[in-house]
Structure formats: structure tokens, C-alpha cells
Short mmCIF file of C-alpha atoms in Angstrom, two decimals:
data_model
loop_
_atom_site.label_atom_id
_atom_site.label_comp_id
_atom_site.label_asym_id
_atom_site.label_seq_id
_atom_site.Cartn_x
_atom_site.Cartn_y
_atom_site.Cartn_z
CA MET A 1 40.85 -57.78 141.26
CA THR A 2 43.08 -55.29 143.82
CA SER A 3 40.55 -55.18 146.54
CA THR A 4 40.14 -58.54 146.54
CA LEU A 5 43.16 -59.17 147.32
CA SER A 6 43.48 -56.60 149.74
CA ALA A 7 41.01 -58.15 151.33
CA ALA A 8 42.89 -61.09 151.61
CA VAL A 9 45.02 -59.67 153.35
CA VAL A 10 43.05 -57.75 155.65
CA ALA A 11 41.45 -61.10 156.63
CA GLY A 12 45.16 -62.22 157.49
CA LEU A 13 46.66 -59.40 159.45
CA LYS A 14 43.22 -59.02 161.42
CA ASP A 15 43.43 -62.75 162.24
CA LYS A 16 46.89 -62.39 163.51
CA ILE A 17 45.95 -58.85 165.78
CA LEU A 18 42.71 -60.58 167.06
CA ALA A 19 45.14 -64.02 167.95
CA GLY A 20 47.42 -62.31 170.14
CA ASP A 21 50.00 -63.15 167.42
CA LEU A 22 50.63 -58.94 166.45
CA ALA A 23 50.15 -57.75 169.90
CA PRO A 24 49.47 -54.44 170.76
CA GLY A 25 52.36 -52.18 170.21
CA ALA A 26 53.95 -54.40 167.87
CA LYS A 27 54.82 -52.97 164.31
CA LEU A 28 53.47 -54.46 160.93
CA PRO A 29 55.63 -56.47 159.03
CA SER A 30 57.52 -54.48 156.62
CA GLU A 31 55.56 -53.17 152.84
CA ALA A 32 58.50 -56.06 151.91
CA GLU A 33 57.91 -58.96 153.44
CA LEU A 34 54.06 -58.47 153.13
CA ILE A 35 54.45 -58.88 149.44
CA GLU A 36 56.28 -61.74 149.54
CA GLU A 37 54.00 -63.55 152.52
CA TYR A 38 50.69 -62.63 150.66
CA ALA A 39 52.04 -62.91 147.06
CA VAL A 40 50.69 -59.29 145.90
CA SER A 41 51.64 -55.74 144.82
CA ARG A 42 52.54 -53.14 146.96
CA THR A 43 49.83 -50.88 145.83
CA VAL A 44 47.46 -53.97 147.37
CA VAL A 45 49.75 -53.96 151.03
CA ARG A 46 48.77 -50.04 151.02
CA GLU A 47 45.28 -50.56 150.07
CA ALA A 48 45.12 -53.26 153.12
CA VAL A 49 46.91 -51.41 155.69
CA THR A 50 44.64 -48.04 154.96
CA ARG A 51 41.63 -50.65 155.96
CA LEU A 52 42.90 -52.03 159.05
CA ARG A 53 43.75 -48.25 159.53
CA ALA A 54 40.38 -46.57 159.11
CA GLU A 55 39.22 -49.85 161.29
CA GLY A 56 41.47 -48.88 164.22
CA LEU A 57 43.54 -51.83 164.38
CA VAL A 58 46.35 -49.96 163.60
CA GLU A 59 48.12 -46.82 163.32
CA THR A 60 51.07 -45.32 161.44
CA GLN A 61 53.78 -43.11 162.13
CA GLN A 62 55.56 -41.42 159.92
CA GLY A 63 59.08 -42.53 158.95
CA ARG A 64 58.61 -45.53 161.14
CA GLY A 65 55.82 -47.67 160.15
CA SER A 66 52.77 -49.08 161.17
CA PHE A 67 52.01 -50.57 164.60
CA VAL A 68 49.13 -52.34 166.04
CA LEU A 69 46.47 -50.92 168.40
CA ALA A 70 44.91 -52.47 171.25
CA VAL A 71 41.61 -54.00 170.41
CA PRO A 72 38.79 -52.36 172.13
CA GLU A 73 36.75 -54.39 175.00
CA ALA A 74 33.50 -56.02 174.06
CA SER A 75 30.91 -53.84 176.02
CA SER A 76 27.45 -54.60 176.33
CA PHE A 77 25.04 -51.47 175.19
CA SER A 78 22.98 -50.34 177.89
CA VAL A 79 20.95 -46.94 178.90
CA GLU A 80 20.20 -46.35 182.59
CA SER A 81 16.72 -44.68 183.09
CA SER A 82 18.61 -42.10 185.85
CA ALA A 83 20.41 -41.26 182.33
CA ILE A 84 17.23 -40.30 181.02
CA ARG A 85 16.22 -37.27 183.19
CA THR A 86 14.62 -34.43 180.69
CA HIS A 87 11.72 -33.96 178.15
CA ALA A 88 14.85 -33.62 175.46
CA ASP A 89 16.04 -37.38 176.28
CA VAL A 90 12.64 -38.53 176.08
CA MET A 91 11.91 -37.24 172.77
CA ALA A 92 15.41 -38.15 172.04
CA MET A 93 14.63 -41.87 172.76
CA LEU A 94 11.48 -42.15 171.37
CA ASP A 95 13.32 -40.81 168.05
CA PHE A 96 16.12 -43.88 168.57
CA ARG A 97 13.09 -46.52 169.02
CA ILE A 98 11.52 -45.08 165.70
CA GLY A 99 14.56 -45.83 163.94
CA VAL A 100 15.18 -49.29 165.38
CA GLU A 101 11.58 -50.38 165.83
CA SER A 102 10.21 -50.06 162.74
CA GLU A 103 12.97 -51.71 161.00
CA ALA A 104 12.73 -54.49 163.47
CA ALA A 105 8.68 -55.01 162.65
CA ALA A 106 9.64 -55.26 159.14
CA LEU A 107 11.86 -58.17 160.05
CA ALA A 108 9.84 -59.12 161.89
CA ALA A 109 7.20 -59.98 159.12
CA ARG A 110 9.67 -61.53 156.93
CA HIS A 111 11.58 -63.84 159.25
CA HIS A 112 9.10 -64.70 162.05
CA GLY A 113 8.29 -68.17 163.21
CA PRO A 114 5.42 -70.21 164.62
CA SER A 115 7.12 -69.63 168.07
CA ASP A 116 6.79 -65.70 167.44
CA VAL A 117 3.30 -65.77 166.17
CA GLU A 118 2.44 -67.20 169.47
CA ALA A 119 4.40 -64.97 171.51
CA ILE A 120 3.03 -61.80 169.77
CA GLU A 121 -0.55 -63.15 170.35
CA SER A 122 0.04 -63.83 173.76
CA ALA A 123 1.99 -60.55 174.39
CA MET A 124 -0.96 -58.73 172.77
CA GLU A 125 -4.02 -60.94 175.04
CA GLY A 126 -1.34 -59.62 177.93
CA PHE A 127 -1.88 -55.76 176.52
CA VAL A 128 -5.70 -56.43 176.44
CA ARG A 129 -5.77 -57.91 180.06
CA ALA A 130 -3.68 -55.49 181.94
CA GLY A 131 -4.08 -51.95 179.54
CA HIS A 132 -6.72 -50.48 181.94
CA GLU A 133 -4.21 -51.06 184.44
CA GLY A 134 -1.70 -49.13 183.21
CA ALA A 135 0.96 -52.29 183.04
CA VAL A 136 4.17 -51.07 181.86
CA GLU A 137 5.52 -54.42 181.43
CA ALA A 138 3.12 -55.84 179.10
CA ASP A 139 3.38 -53.25 176.48
CA PHE A 140 7.37 -54.11 176.88
CA ALA A 141 6.19 -57.47 176.48
CA PHE A 142 4.42 -56.97 173.13
CA HIS A 143 7.47 -54.59 171.77
CA LEU A 144 10.21 -57.27 172.93
CA ALA A 145 8.29 -60.12 171.48
CA ILE A 146 8.32 -58.25 168.33
CA ALA A 147 12.30 -58.06 168.34
CA ARG A 148 12.26 -61.48 169.18
CA ALA A 149 10.30 -62.21 165.74
CA THR A 150 13.29 -60.79 163.88
CA GLY A 151 15.67 -63.57 164.86
CA ASN A 152 18.36 -60.75 165.29
CA ARG A 153 19.65 -60.58 168.37
CA PHE A 154 21.08 -57.63 168.29
CA TYR A 155 17.56 -56.11 168.14
CA ILE A 156 16.80 -58.55 171.48
CA ASP A 157 19.37 -57.18 172.96
CA LEU A 158 18.47 -53.62 172.53
CA LEU A 159 15.49 -54.06 173.42
CA GLY A 160 15.92 -56.02 176.37
CA SER A 161 19.03 -53.59 177.73
CA LEU A 162 16.20 -50.79 177.79
CA GLY A 163 13.54 -52.86 179.21
CA PRO A 164 10.53 -51.67 180.48
CA MET A 165 11.90 -47.73 181.10
CA MET A 166 11.53 -47.39 177.29
CA ILE A 167 7.40 -47.65 177.83
CA MET A 168 7.52 -45.99 181.70
CA LEU A 169 9.38 -43.09 181.12
CA PRO A 170 7.57 -41.43 178.22
CA ARG A 171 4.51 -42.30 180.07
CA THR A 172 5.31 -40.08 182.73
CA ARG A 173 5.13 -37.16 180.72
CA LEU A 174 1.53 -37.86 178.36
CA ASN A 175 -1.08 -35.46 179.89
CA GLU A 176 -4.50 -36.60 181.11
CA ALA A 177 -6.22 -37.17 178.16
CA TYR A 178 -3.43 -40.09 176.97
CA SER A 179 -3.36 -41.63 180.11
CA MET A 180 -3.55 -45.06 180.34
CA THR A 181 -6.13 -45.05 183.17
CA ASP A 182 -8.63 -43.70 180.15
CA ALA A 183 -10.20 -46.32 178.70
CA THR A 184 -9.97 -44.38 175.24
CA HIS A 185 -6.37 -44.08 174.68
CA VAL A 186 -5.99 -47.37 176.28
CA GLU A 187 -8.34 -49.01 173.40
CA ARG A 188 -6.09 -46.78 171.05
CA VAL A 189 -2.84 -48.42 171.74
CA GLN A 190 -4.32 -51.43 171.74
CA ARG A 191 -5.55 -50.53 168.05
CA GLU A 192 -2.03 -49.66 166.73
CA HIS A 193 -0.50 -52.91 168.60
CA ASP A 194 -3.40 -54.84 166.97
CA ASN A 195 -2.05 -52.73 163.31
CA VAL A 196 1.71 -53.60 163.94
CA ALA A 197 0.78 -57.32 165.02
CA ALA A 198 -1.35 -58.10 161.94
CA ALA A 199 1.20 -56.96 159.69
CA VAL A 200 3.70 -58.86 161.33
CA LEU A 201 1.83 -62.22 161.20
CA ALA A 202 0.83 -61.89 157.52
CA GLY A 203 4.26 -61.51 156.54
CA ASP A 204 3.78 -57.92 154.99
CA VAL A 205 6.97 -56.28 155.57
CA GLU A 206 6.13 -53.02 154.15
CA THR A 207 2.87 -52.69 155.90
CA ALA A 208 4.49 -53.58 159.23
CA ARG A 209 7.27 -50.98 159.26
CA ALA A 210 4.83 -48.37 159.01
CA ALA A 211 2.46 -49.47 161.75
CA MET A 212 5.18 -49.41 164.11
CA ARG A 213 6.52 -45.65 163.07
CA LEU A 214 2.74 -44.72 163.00
CA HIS A 215 2.62 -46.48 166.31
CA LEU A 216 5.76 -44.88 168.05
CA GLY A 217 5.21 -41.77 165.89
CA ASN A 218 1.76 -41.19 167.80
CA THR A 219 3.39 -41.68 171.39
CA ARG A 220 5.93 -39.60 170.51
CA ARG A 221 2.88 -36.53 169.53
CA ARG A 222 1.29 -37.72 172.62
CA VAL A 223 4.41 -36.08 174.94
CA THR A 224 4.01 -33.15 176.62
#
């Protein structure tokens, strides 16, 4: 019950902060004022202030009270290819992709719609046509189609911000046996894509997650 009441106080104060009614630097109303305004106990008010402090919206100065902090500016996530310079950077990016894209595949299996089926199949056909030429764009289009099938804009925005460089940079560190000019390797990658797509389109959440993890894990192992 206390948590529910404190959540209501947090929501009320947060609305005022985000609306600018409590500007950065402004002092929060006193405990007594908050108790009266929200008809709650001192314990509830203190828990609410603690939550706001944990979210970085207020700071408490001993003996003076709690003050509103500036709300951080919204920023978009982006990674410049120039910032990924070393082998360790590429490996770290692949580890990041394994975590993100494995879950994206699982969500795509659960949420994809008819338009996603068409987009995924089109991306696969594009990879087949361009694969032997080492087309980065075709490979990226497949991964982006899976992200879009999640129906979750954060996955879409994230992969969109990484762009084709997330495919290109690891390829620059593949040895000759894993070159995209090597027909055997292209077919191997194509089979991995096929397995991901089949699981997603079948709505098999766990297999989709595992297939994407295997595909990207194999990419990681191929990087020298």
C-alpha cells in the first residue's frame, strides 16, 4: 500500500517537473505541504522523494531540503564507424549485437505481421542475389527486417543507427576462408539467415532467439 501511494506522489511531482511547474533549482514543497496535498503519511512522502532522487530528478541537500535537477536532454543513440577502430572494438560490437538481435528475433517471432513476412522474404531474396558479390546492404537489410518485425521502435532505431557498418566492419577482419567472395561461406551465411527467418516466420520464439545467437556467434568466431 505504501509503495502504491508513494508511486502516486512520484507521478504527481514528476508531472510538475516535466511540465516546468517545478523548474530546475526549485525547492520541492516541504514534507508537511506534500503530506497535505497528497493526503499521505510522512513515510510515503520520504519514499517518493527517495525514488525521485534515484531517477536523477532531484537532489537532497542536508538541512536545506530537496531541489529539482535539470531534466537531461533527449539524445539519439548513434555509433560512428570511425569510433570502432580496433579488433577489440569490433568484438565488443558483435557481443552487443548478440544480446540485442537475439532478443529482437524472439520478439519478431512473437509479433510479426503479414507485411513483415514480405519484407523478410524480400531481404532474403536480395541476399541470395547479391551475396556472392559481398553485398553489405543486402545483409544489413535482412537484419533490419527482423528488427522491424519486432514492432518495437527502439530495436528499429538502434539497428538503423548502427547502419550497414555493423556488417561491413566485421567483414574487414575475416580471413580468406570466410570472404564473401567465397561461395561456400556465402552459402553458410545464407543457411544461417534461412534458419533465423524460418523460426521467426513460424512464430517459434525460442528457436528464433537461438538461431540468431548462433548466427552472430558464428560471425564472432570467424573474425580474426
